[in-house]
CSV table of C-alpha atoms and ligand atoms in Angstrom, one decimal:
chain,number,residue,atom,x,y,z
A,1,MET,CA,28.5,12.1,21.2
A,2,THR,CA,29.4,14.8,19.7
A,3,ASP,CA,29.6,17.9,22.1
A,4,TRP,CA,26.7,20.2,21.0
A,5,SER,CA,27.3,24.2,21.6
A,6,GLU,CA,25.0,25.4,24.2
A,7,GLY,CA,23.0,27.1,21.0
A,8,VAL,CA,22.6,23.8,19.4
A,9,GLN,CA,21.7,22.2,22.9
A,10,ARG,CA,18.6,24.6,23.6
A,11,TRP,CA,17.2,23.5,19.9
A,12,ILE,CA,17.5,20.3,21.1
A,13,GLU,CA,15.3,20.5,24.1
A,14,GLN,CA,12.4,22.2,21.9
A,15,GLY,CA,13.2,19.3,19.9
A,16,ARG,CA,12.4,16.8,22.6
A,17,GLN,CA,9.0,19.3,23.9
A,18,MET,CA,7.9,18.6,20.1
A,19,MET,CA,8.2,14.9,20.5
A,20,ASP,CA,6.7,14.7,23.6
A,21,GLU,CA,4.0,16.5,22.0
A,22,ARG,CA,3.9,14.7,19.1
A,23,ALA,CA,3.4,11.9,21.6
A,24,ALA,CA,0.5,13.0,23.4
A,25,HIS,CA,-1.3,13.4,20.2
A,26,ILE,CA,-0.8,10.6,19.1
A,27,GLN,CA,-2.6,8.6,22.1
A,28,ARG,CA,-5.4,11.2,22.1
A,29,MET,CA,-6.0,10.3,17.9
A,30,LYS,CA,-6.0,6.7,18.7
A,31,GLN,CA,-9.2,7.3,21.0
A,32,CYS,CA,-10.6,8.4,17.8
A,33,ARG,CA,-12.6,5.9,14.9
A,34,PHE,CA,-11.5,5.5,11.6
A,35,ASP,CA,-13.0,8.4,9.5
A,36,THR,CA,-12.3,10.4,12.1
A,37,LEU,CA,-8.3,9.7,12.1
A,38,ALA,CA,-8.9,10.0,7.7
A,39,VAL,CA,-10.9,13.1,8.4
A,40,HIS,CA,-8.0,14.3,10.6
A,41,GLY,CA,-5.1,12.5,10.9
A,42,LEU,CA,-2.5,14.3,13.1
A,43,TYR,CA,-3.8,18.0,11.6
A,44,GLY,CA,-5.1,19.9,14.1
A,45,GLN,CA,-6.6,23.0,16.1
A,46,GLN,CA,-2.5,23.6,17.6
A,47,THR,CA,-1.2,22.6,13.6
A,48,ALA,CA,-3.9,25.4,12.7
A,49,SER,CA,-3.0,28.1,14.8
A,50,GLN,CA,0.3,27.7,13.1
A,51,ASN,CA,-0.3,28.1,9.7
A,52,GLN,CA,-2.4,30.3,9.2
A,53,GLY,CA,-5.9,29.1,10.9
A,54,SER,CA,-6.4,27.1,7.4
A,55,ILE,CA,-8.6,24.5,8.6
A,56,LEU,CA,-7.4,22.6,5.6
A,57,GLU,CA,-3.6,20.8,5.9
A,58,PRO,CA,-1.5,24.0,3.4
A,59,ALA,CA,0.1,23.0,0.4
A,60,TYR,CA,4.3,24.0,1.4
A,61,LEU,CA,5.4,24.0,-2.5
A,62,SER,CA,8.6,25.4,-1.0
A,63,PRO,CA,11.9,23.0,-1.5
A,64,SER,CA,13.1,23.9,2.0
A,65,GLN,CA,13.4,25.6,5.1
A,66,HIS,CA,14.1,28.1,6.8
A,67,PHE,CA,16.7,28.3,9.6
A,68,ALA,CA,16.2,30.6,12.6
A,69,ASP,CA,20.7,30.5,13.5
A,70,SER,CA,23.0,28.0,12.1
A,71,ASP,CA,22.3,26.1,16.1
A,72,GLN,CA,18.7,25.3,13.9
A,73,MET,CA,20.4,24.6,11.1
A,74,GLU,CA,22.9,22.3,12.6
A,75,ALA,CA,20.7,20.7,15.7
A,76,ALA,CA,18.4,19.8,12.5
A,77,LEU,CA,20.3,18.5,9.5
A,78,ALA,CA,21.8,16.1,12.8
A,79,TYR,CA,18.4,14.4,12.6
A,80,GLN,CA,19.0,15.8,16.9
A,81,LEU,CA,15.6,18.3,16.0
A,82,PRO,CA,12.1,17.9,14.3
A,83,ALA,CA,12.2,19.9,10.7
A,84,TRP,CA,12.0,19.0,7.1
A,85,VAL,CA,15.0,20.6,5.5
A,86,TYR,CA,14.3,20.2,2.3
A,87,SER,CA,11.1,18.4,0.3
A,88,ARG,CA,13.5,14.8,-1.2
A,89,ILE,CA,14.1,13.9,3.4
A,90,HIS,CA,11.1,15.6,4.1
A,91,ASN,CA,7.7,17.9,3.7
A,92,PRO,CA,5.2,19.1,6.3
A,93,THR,CA,2.0,18.7,3.5
A,94,VAL,CA,3.8,15.0,2.5
A,95,GLY,CA,4.4,14.8,6.3
A,96,TRP,CA,0.6,15.1,7.0
A,97,LEU,CA,-0.8,12.6,4.9
A,98,GLU,CA,1.9,9.3,6.2
A,99,ASP,CA,0.5,10.7,9.7
A,100,THR,CA,-2.6,9.5,8.9
A,101,LEU,CA,-1.6,6.5,6.8
A,102,ALA,CA,-0.4,5.2,10.2
A,103,LEU,CA,-2.5,6.1,12.1
A,104,MET,CA,-5.0,4.0,10.0
A,105,GLU,CA,-2.7,0.9,9.4
A,106,THR,CA,-2.7,0.5,12.9
A,107,TYR,CA,-6.4,1.8,14.1
A,108,GLY,CA,-8.2,-0.7,16.7
A,109,SER,CA,-4.4,-0.7,18.1
A,110,ASP,CA,-1.1,0.8,20.5
A,111,MET,CA,0.4,0.3,18.0
A,112,GLU,CA,2.8,2.8,16.1
A,113,ALA,CA,3.5,2.9,12.4
A,114,ALA,CA,6.4,4.3,11.6
A,115,CYS,CA,5.3,5.7,7.6
A,116,CYS,CA,7.5,7.0,4.5
A,117,ALA,CA,5.0,8.2,1.4
A,118,THR,CA,7.0,7.9,-2.1
A,119,ALA,CA,6.1,9.7,-5.8
A,120,SER,CA,4.2,5.7,-6.3
A,121,GLY,CA,3.2,2.4,-5.2
A,122,MET,CA,6.2,1.0,-6.5
A,123,ALA,CA,8.9,3.0,-5.1
A,124,ALA,CA,7.1,2.0,-2.2
A,125,ILE,CA,7.9,-0.7,-2.4
A,126,PHE,CA,11.2,-0.8,-4.2
A,127,MET,CA,12.3,0.9,-1.0
A,128,ALA,CA,10.3,-1.4,0.8
A,129,THR,CA,12.4,-4.5,-0.8
A,130,ASN,CA,15.5,-2.5,-1.2
A,131,PRO,CA,18.0,-2.5,2.0
A,132,PHE,CA,17.0,-5.4,3.0
A,133,LEU,CA,19.4,-7.4,0.4
A,134,ALA,CA,23.0,-5.2,0.8
A,135,HIS,CA,25.5,-7.1,1.9
A,136,PRO,CA,25.3,-10.3,-1.3
A,137,GLU,CA,26.0,-13.4,-0.8
A,138,PRO,CA,25.9,-16.1,-3.1
A,139,GLY,CA,22.4,-17.9,-2.2
A,140,MET,CA,20.7,-15.3,-1.1
A,141,ASN,CA,17.0,-15.2,-2.0
A,142,ILE,CA,13.1,-14.1,-2.1
A,143,VAL,CA,10.3,-15.3,-1.1
A,144,ALA,CA,7.7,-14.1,-2.8
A,145,SER,CA,3.7,-14.9,-4.4
A,146,ALA,CA,3.7,-15.1,-7.8
A,147,GLN,CA,0.7,-14.0,-7.5
A,148,CYS,CA,1.7,-10.3,-8.1
A,149,TYR,CA,1.5,-7.1,-9.9
A,150,GLY,CA,3.2,-7.0,-12.9
A,151,GLY,CA,5.5,-3.9,-12.0
A,152,THR,CA,6.9,-6.1,-8.2
A,153,PHE,CA,6.5,-9.2,-10.7
A,154,MET,CA,9.2,-7.0,-13.3
A,155,LEU,CA,11.2,-5.5,-10.1
A,156,PHE,CA,11.8,-9.0,-9.0
A,157,SER,CA,12.6,-11.3,-11.9
A,158,GLU,CA,14.6,-8.4,-14.2
A,159,ARG,CA,16.4,-5.9,-11.8
A,160,TYR,CA,16.7,-8.5,-8.3
A,161,ALA,CA,17.4,-11.4,-10.1
A,162,ARG,CA,18.5,-10.7,-13.8
A,163,GLU,CA,20.5,-7.7,-13.0
A,164,ARG,CA,21.8,-8.6,-9.4
A,165,GLY,CA,21.2,-12.1,-9.1
A,166,VAL,CA,19.0,-12.8,-6.7
A,167,GLU,CA,17.2,-16.0,-7.0
A,168,ILE,CA,13.6,-15.0,-6.9
A,169,HIS,CA,11.7,-18.3,-5.5
A,170,TRP,CA,7.5,-18.1,-6.3
A,171,VAL,CA,5.1,-19.5,-4.3
A,172,LYS,CA,2.5,-20.5,-7.2
A,173,ASN,CA,-0.6,-21.1,-4.6
A,174,PRO,CA,-0.6,-18.7,-2.0
A,175,VAL,CA,-3.0,-20.1,-0.7
A,176,SER,CA,-0.7,-23.4,1.0
A,177,LEU,CA,0.6,-22.6,3.1
A,178,GLU,CA,3.9,-25.4,3.4
A,179,GLU,CA,4.8,-24.1,-0.5
A,180,TRP,CA,5.5,-21.2,1.6
A,181,ALA,CA,7.2,-23.3,4.4
A,182,ASP,CA,9.7,-25.3,1.6
A,183,ALA,CA,10.1,-22.0,-0.4
A,184,ILE,CA,12.7,-20.0,2.4
A,185,ASP,CA,15.7,-21.5,3.6
A,186,ASP,CA,18.3,-20.3,5.7
A,187,LYS,CA,19.4,-17.7,2.7
A,188,THR,CA,16.3,-15.9,2.9
A,189,ARG,CA,16.5,-12.3,3.2
A,190,PHE,CA,12.3,-11.6,3.2
A,191,VAL,CA,8.9,-12.9,2.3
A,192,TYR,CA,6.5,-10.5,-0.1
A,193,GLY,CA,3.3,-11.7,-0.4
A,194,GLU,CA,0.6,-9.5,-2.0
A,195,MET,CA,-3.3,-10.1,-0.3
A,196,PRO,CA,-5.4,-10.0,-2.4
A,197,SER,CA,-3.8,-9.9,-5.2
A,198,ASN,CA,-4.1,-8.1,-8.8
A,199,PRO,CA,-5.1,-9.2,-10.6
A,200,GLY,CA,-6.8,-13.1,-9.6
A,201,LEU,CA,-7.6,-11.9,-6.1
A,202,ALA,CA,-5.4,-14.9,-4.4
A,203,VAL,CA,-5.1,-14.6,-0.6
A,204,PHE,CA,-2.9,-16.2,1.6
A,205,ASP,CA,-3.0,-16.7,5.2
A,206,ILE,CA,-0.9,-13.3,6.4
A,207,ALA,CA,0.1,-14.7,10.3
A,208,GLY,CA,0.3,-17.7,9.6
A,209,VAL,CA,3.1,-17.1,6.9
A,210,ALA,CA,4.4,-14.2,9.4
A,211,GLU,CA,4.9,-16.9,11.7
A,212,LEU,CA,7.2,-18.6,9.2
A,213,ALA,CA,9.4,-15.8,8.1
A,214,HIS,CA,9.7,-14.8,12.0
A,215,ALA,CA,10.7,-18.6,12.6
A,216,LYS,CA,13.5,-18.0,10.1
A,217,ASP,CA,14.2,-14.3,11.5
A,218,ILE,CA,13.4,-12.3,8.5
A,219,PRO,CA,10.6,-10.2,8.0
A,220,LEU,CA,6.8,-10.2,5.8
A,221,ILE,CA,6.3,-7.9,3.7
A,222,VAL,CA,3.3,-6.9,2.4
A,223,ASP,CA,1.6,-5.3,-0.5
A,224,SER,CA,-1.9,-4.6,1.3
A,225,THR,CA,-3.5,-2.1,-1.8
A,226,ILE,CA,-5.9,-4.0,-2.7
A,227,ALA,CA,-8.1,-3.7,0.4
A,228,THR,CA,-6.3,-0.5,2.6
A,229,PRO,CA,-6.7,-0.5,6.4
A,230,ALA,CA,-10.7,0.3,5.0
A,231,LEU,CA,-10.8,-3.9,4.9
A,232,MET,CA,-8.2,-5.3,6.7
A,233,ARG,CA,-4.4,-4.0,8.5
A,234,PRO,CA,-1.6,-6.8,8.5
A,235,LEU,CA,1.0,-5.8,10.7
A,236,LEU,CA,-1.5,-5.7,13.5
A,237,MET,CA,-1.3,-9.7,12.0
A,238,GLY,CA,1.8,-10.2,12.0
A,239,ALA,CA,3.5,-8.4,9.2
A,240,ASP,CA,6.4,-6.5,9.6
A,241,ILE,CA,6.2,-3.5,6.8
A,242,VAL,CA,3.2,-3.0,4.6
A,243,VAL,CA,3.3,-1.2,0.9
A,244,HIS,CA,0.7,0.8,-0.7
A,245,SER,CA,0.5,1.9,-4.4
A,246,VAL,CA,-1.9,4.8,-2.5
A,247,SER,CA,-2.7,6.5,-5.9
A,248,LYS,CA,-5.4,3.5,-5.8
A,249,ILE,CA,-8.6,4.2,-3.8
A,250,MET,CA,-6.8,6.0,-1.6
A,251,ALA,CA,-6.7,8.5,-4.0
A,252,ALA,CA,-9.8,7.5,-5.9
A,253,SER,CA,-10.6,11.6,-8.1
A,254,GLY,CA,-7.2,10.1,-9.7
A,255,MET,CA,-5.0,13.4,-8.8
A,256,ALA,CA,-1.7,11.9,-8.1
A,257,ILE,CA,0.0,8.8,-7.9
A,258,ALA,CA,1.6,7.7,-4.6
A,259,GLY,CA,3.2,5.5,-1.8
A,260,ALA,CA,3.7,4.3,1.4
A,261,VAL,CA,6.0,2.5,2.6
A,262,ILE,CA,4.6,1.3,7.0
A,263,SER,CA,6.6,0.0,9.3
A,264,ARG,CA,6.0,-1.6,12.4
A,265,PRO,CA,8.2,-1.2,15.8
A,266,GLU,CA,11.2,-3.6,15.8
A,267,VAL,CA,10.9,-5.5,11.9
A,268,VAL,CA,12.3,-8.5,12.5
A,269,SER,CA,15.3,-8.9,10.2
A,270,ARG,CA,18.4,-10.5,11.0
A,271,HIS,CA,19.6,-9.2,7.8
A,272,LEU,CA,19.2,-5.7,9.0
A,273,GLU,CA,21.6,-3.1,10.8
A,274,ASP,CA,20.1,-2.6,14.2
A,275,HIS,CA,18.7,2.0,13.5
A,276,LEU,CA,17.0,0.3,10.7
A,277,ARG,CA,15.6,-2.9,12.3
A,278,GLU,CA,13.9,-0.6,15.1
A,279,ASN,CA,12.1,2.2,12.8
A,280,TYR,CA,12.5,0.9,9.4
A,281,ALA,CA,10.0,3.0,7.6
A,282,LEU,CA,12.0,6.6,9.4
A,283,GLN,CA,15.3,5.2,9.8
A,284,MET,CA,14.4,4.0,6.2
A,285,LYS,CA,13.1,7.8,4.5
A,286,LEU,CA,16.5,9.8,6.7
A,287,LEU,CA,19.0,7.7,4.5
A,288,PRO,CA,18.4,5.5,2.2
A,289,PHE,CA,15.3,7.3,0.3
A,290,ARG,CA,17.0,11.0,1.3
A,291,ASP,CA,20.0,8.9,-1.3
A,292,HIS,CA,17.2,7.0,-3.6
A,293,GLY,CA,15.6,10.3,-3.4
A,294,PRO,CA,12.0,8.7,-5.1
A,295,GLY,CA,10.1,11.1,-2.8
A,296,LEU,CA,6.4,12.6,-2.9
A,297,SER,CA,5.9,16.0,-4.6
A,298,PRO,CA,3.6,17.6,-1.8
A,299,PHE,CA,1.2,18.8,-3.8
A,300,ASN,CA,0.3,14.7,-4.8
A,301,ALA,CA,-0.4,14.8,-0.9
A,302,LEU,CA,-2.4,16.8,-0.4
A,303,MET,CA,-4.9,15.4,-4.2
A,304,VAL,CA,-4.2,12.2,-1.9
A,305,LEU,CA,-4.8,13.2,1.5
A,306,ASN,CA,-8.0,15.0,0.0
A,307,ASP,CA,-9.2,11.8,-1.2
A,308,LEU,CA,-8.4,9.8,1.6
A,309,ARG,CA,-10.4,10.8,4.4
A,310,ALA,CA,-13.9,9.2,2.7
A,311,LEU,CA,-11.5,6.1,2.4
A,312,ARG,CA,-14.5,3.8,4.3
A,313,SER,CA,-17.1,4.5,3.3
A,314,ARG,CA,-16.5,4.5,-0.4
A,315,THR,CA,-14.4,1.1,0.5
A,316,ASP,CA,-18.2,0.3,1.5
A,317,GLN,CA,-20.3,1.6,-2.0
A,318,MET,CA,-17.7,0.5,-3.7
A,319,SER,CA,-17.0,-3.3,-3.0
A,320,ARG,CA,-21.3,-3.8,-3.0
A,321,SER,CA,-21.2,-2.7,-6.0
A,322,ALA,CA,-18.6,-5.4,-7.0
A,323,MET,CA,-20.4,-8.0,-5.1
A,324,ALA,CA,-23.4,-7.0,-7.5
A,325,ILE,CA,-21.3,-7.4,-9.8
A,326,ALA,CA,-19.6,-10.0,-9.4
A,327,ARG,CA,-23.1,-11.7,-8.8
A,328,PHE,CA,-24.5,-11.1,-11.8
A,329,LEU,CA,-21.3,-12.1,-13.8
A,330,GLU,CA,-21.5,-15.1,-12.3
A,331,GLN,CA,-25.1,-16.0,-13.6
A,332,HIS,CA,-24.1,-15.1,-17.2
A,333,PRO,CA,-23.8,-18.0,-19.9
A,334,ALA,CA,-21.5,-16.4,-21.7
A,335,ILE,CA,-18.9,-16.3,-17.9
A,336,GLU,CA,-16.5,-19.0,-17.6
A,337,ALA,CA,-15.3,-18.5,-14.1
A,338,VAL,CA,-15.4,-15.4,-11.2
A,339,GLY,CA,-13.0,-14.5,-9.5
A,340,TYR,CA,-14.2,-12.8,-7.3
A,341,PRO,CA,-13.2,-13.4,-3.0
A,342,GLY,CA,-16.8,-12.4,-1.7
A,343,LEU,CA,-18.4,-15.0,-3.1
A,344,GLU,CA,-19.4,-18.5,-1.4
A,345,ALA,CA,-17.3,-20.3,-4.5
A,346,HIS,CA,-14.3,-18.6,-4.9
A,347,PRO,CA,-11.3,-21.3,-3.8
A,348,SER,CA,-10.7,-18.5,-0.8
A,349,HIS,CA,-14.1,-17.4,0.6
A,350,ALA,CA,-13.0,-18.4,3.7
A,351,LEU,CA,-9.5,-17.3,3.8
A,352,ALA,CA,-10.3,-14.1,3.0
A,353,ARG,CA,-13.5,-13.6,5.1
A,354,ALA,CA,-11.6,-14.2,8.3
A,355,GLN,CA,-9.6,-11.6,7.7
A,356,MET,CA,-11.3,-8.9,5.6
A,357,ARG,CA,-14.2,-7.0,7.6
A,358,LEU,CA,-15.1,-3.7,6.5
A,359,VAL,CA,-13.8,-1.2,9.5
A,360,ASP,CA,-16.1,0.2,11.7
A,361,ALA,CA,-18.9,-1.2,9.8
A,362,GLU,CA,-22.0,-1.1,11.6
A,363,GLU,CA,-23.6,-4.6,10.9
A,364,ASP,CA,-22.1,-7.6,10.6
A,365,ASP,CA,-21.6,-7.5,7.2
A,366,GLN,CA,-18.8,-8.4,5.2
A,367,ARG,CA,-17.1,-6.7,2.5
A,368,TYR,CA,-14.4,-8.1,0.2
A,369,GLY,CA,-13.2,-5.0,-2.3
A,370,TYR,CA,-14.0,-3.0,-5.2
A,371,LEU,CA,-11.6,-5.4,-8.0
A,372,LEU,CA,-13.2,-8.7,-9.4
A,373,SER,CA,-12.0,-10.6,-13.2
A,374,PHE,CA,-13.2,-12.8,-14.9
A,375,ASN,CA,-12.5,-14.9,-18.0
A,376,VAL,CA,-15.2,-14.9,-20.7
A,377,ARG,CA,-16.3,-18.2,-22.9
A,378,GLY,CA,-14.7,-18.9,-26.2
A,379,GLY,CA,-10.6,-17.0,-25.4
A,380,ALA,CA,-8.7,-14.1,-26.4
A,381,GLN,CA,-10.5,-12.9,-29.1
A,382,ALA,CA,-14.0,-13.5,-27.4
A,383,ALA,CA,-13.2,-11.4,-24.0
A,384,ARG,CA,-11.5,-8.3,-26.4
A,385,ARG,CA,-14.7,-8.4,-28.3
A,386,VAL,CA,-16.3,-8.0,-25.2
A,387,MET,CA,-13.6,-5.2,-24.4
A,388,ASP,CA,-14.5,-3.5,-26.8
A,389,ARG,CA,-18.5,-2.9,-26.5
A,390,LEU,CA,-17.8,-1.1,-23.4
A,391,GLN,CA,-20.0,2.0,-23.6
A,392,MET,CA,-20.3,3.7,-20.6
A,393,ILE,CA,-17.0,1.9,-18.8
A,394,TYR,CA,-13.1,2.6,-19.4
A,395,ARG,CA,-11.1,1.0,-21.0
A,396,ALA,CA,-7.8,2.0,-18.8
A,397,THR,CA,-4.7,-0.1,-17.0
A,398,ASP,CA,-5.9,1.8,-13.9
A,399,LEU,CA,-8.5,0.8,-10.7
A,400,GLY,CA,-9.5,1.8,-7.6
A,401,ARG,CA,-11.1,4.5,-9.5
A,402,VAL,CA,-14.4,6.6,-9.0
A,403,LYS,CA,-15.2,5.9,-12.6
A,404,THR,CA,-15.0,2.0,-13.6
A,405,VAL,CA,-12.7,0.9,-15.9
A,406,ALA,CA,-12.2,-2.4,-17.1
A,407,THR,CA,-8.8,-3.8,-19.1
A,408,ILE,CA,-7.3,-6.6,-20.1
A,409,PRO,CA,-4.3,-8.0,-17.6
A,410,ALA,CA,-2.9,-10.4,-20.2
A,411,ILE,CA,-2.2,-7.6,-23.0
A,412,SER,CA,-2.0,-4.8,-20.3
A,413,THR,CA,-0.7,-4.7,-17.1
A,414,HIS,CA,1.3,-8.2,-16.6
A,415,GLN,CA,1.7,-8.1,-21.4
A,416,GLN,CA,6.1,-7.9,-20.5
A,417,GLN,CA,6.5,-11.1,-18.9
A,418,GLY,CA,5.3,-12.7,-21.8
A,419,GLU,CA,3.1,-16.5,-21.3
A,420,ALA,CA,5.4,-18.0,-19.2
A,421,GLY,CA,5.4,-15.4,-16.2
A,422,ARG,CA,1.4,-15.1,-16.2
A,423,ASP,CA,0.9,-18.5,-16.2
A,424,LEU,CA,3.0,-19.0,-13.1
A,425,ALA,CA,0.5,-16.0,-11.4
A,426,GLY,CA,-1.5,-17.7,-13.5
A,427,ILE,CA,-3.3,-15.1,-15.4
A,428,PRO,CA,-5.1,-16.5,-18.4
A,429,ALA,CA,-6.1,-14.3,-22.1
A,430,ASN,CA,-9.5,-14.2,-21.2
A,431,GLN,CA,-9.2,-12.4,-18.9
A,432,ILE,CA,-11.2,-9.9,-17.9
A,433,ARG,CA,-10.0,-6.8,-14.3
A,434,LEU,CA,-13.2,-4.8,-13.5
A,435,SER,CA,-12.7,-2.4,-11.4
A,436,ALA,CA,-15.4,-1.3,-9.9
A,437,GLY,CA,-16.2,2.5,-9.1
A,438,MET,CA,-18.8,5.2,-7.2
A,439,GLU,CA,-22.0,5.5,-9.8
A,440,ASP,CA,-25.2,3.5,-9.8
A,441,VAL,CA,-24.4,-0.1,-9.7
A,442,ARG,CA,-27.6,-1.1,-12.2
A,443,ASP,CA,-25.6,1.3,-14.4
A,444,ILE,CA,-22.5,-0.8,-14.3
A,445,ILE,CA,-24.2,-3.9,-14.6
A,446,ALA,CA,-26.7,-2.5,-17.9
A,447,ASP,CA,-23.9,-1.6,-19.8
A,448,LEU,CA,-21.8,-5.1,-18.7
A,449,LYS,CA,-24.9,-7.2,-19.9
A,450,GLN,CA,-25.1,-5.1,-23.0
A,451,ALA,CA,-21.3,-6.2,-23.9
A,452,LEU,CA,-22.4,-9.8,-22.9
A,453,GLU,CA,-25.1,-10.7,-25.4
A,454,THR,CA,-23.4,-11.1,-28.0
A,455,ALA,CA,-20.3,-12.2,-26.3
B,501,PLP,C1,-1.0,-0.6,-8.8
B,501,PLP,C2,-0.2,-1.0,-7.6
B,501,PLP,C3,1.1,-0.8,-7.2
B,501,PLP,C4,1.7,-0.1,-8.1
B,501,PLP,O1,1.5,1.4,-7.7
B,501,PLP,P1,2.3,2.6,-9.0
B,501,PLP,O2,1.8,4.0,-7.7
B,501,PLP,O3,1.5,2.3,-9.8
B,501,PLP,O4,3.8,2.7,-8.7
B,501,PLP,C5,1.8,-2.0,-6.9
B,501,PLP,N1,0.4,-3.0,-6.2
B,501,PLP,C6,-0.7,-3.3,-6.8
B,501,PLP,C7,-1.1,-4.3,-5.9
B,501,PLP,C8,-1.0,-2.1,-7.5
B,501,PLP,O5,-2.4,-2.3,-8.5
């Protein structure tokens, strides 16, 4: 133990009191409903009083914190006192976003999660996975669902596999628990799945896969971007770490790119050093994240906070619209197949139904999210013709937006992984991905109808 001077010890003692107050505040907020957490997070009357009475979280754009004296500086830099020090490491505005996300992701339980916000979803996926690949050994591998976001596919196959020699054991059919079990071996560092996946909306049994991973003393990491805590909370189902592209429906108005890593206490891993294992997102933030530097801008954190407050109601409306659009497309003669887990005919409908549900729904109504895909009869050219005829729906590689957008994954988000990579991920050339927005669904369907008329 370090021999702290009396002055430093006083700051450390004050830090303990701050942590006790914070713990009590977390406990109070855990009694509140989801929408209340989304609106307030841990910013309350007391914090407001310390911030000129501002009822909204202020934007702290200052890169650094002034210390009252050198003792406070020493205590803060030794991580012995809650402080933010420098915005690459932490920042008060970013902190309010992290608190809110951690509360939302553990809603309905007494689990206390830790959260680290990042500059993008890809930064979150990198920071959630890279520390597990320290101290490489021959045969070191990761197990991942092939039905994942194009950027994730490239991170794993290009950066990890091609550049660093990490083996990737792709799971082609994530519904099959046997396939996951066969892919995991004694050199596996972590198991990774996206639920539901972008763009195929593939689902998998989170509790079942977590059990397989834990039996080998390794963690399950879940990309829960498409579901968000408004529909599903993987940490409560057995996952160790959840990652989000916060850029999507959490920031539905589209004012910022952001990401988040959220971890349960005591991540299961025989490869991590103890401090990381015990409190992954916090220790990762204090150490490897500090050294890599993928921090979120406080301005962007504020943009996200503004949208996050309406997450549940937006998820509700956008999911209802997606369901209506899926039903319309299902009947349409120009459509070969519709990928939406809300449809009874979807092969994973039952698995999706068991795991996804609108939080705090008044009726026993199921919601399945705002994202769907559909394959146009007549191949790639027919799909392009439909895309090009859309008059209101934007052609953009984006999703979770208040505005409806559509893309052809094979020529956009999943172009760079090549045809073999797309076959592996199950992405046909005639597939259009649609993200339902907040417009009146009748107007969205009217646009699709006219675009499909001469398909
Ligand atoms: C968009 C997305 C990402 C990447 O997030 P960025 O914020 O764009 O870096 C990762 N996973 C999924 C499922 C996504 O949709």
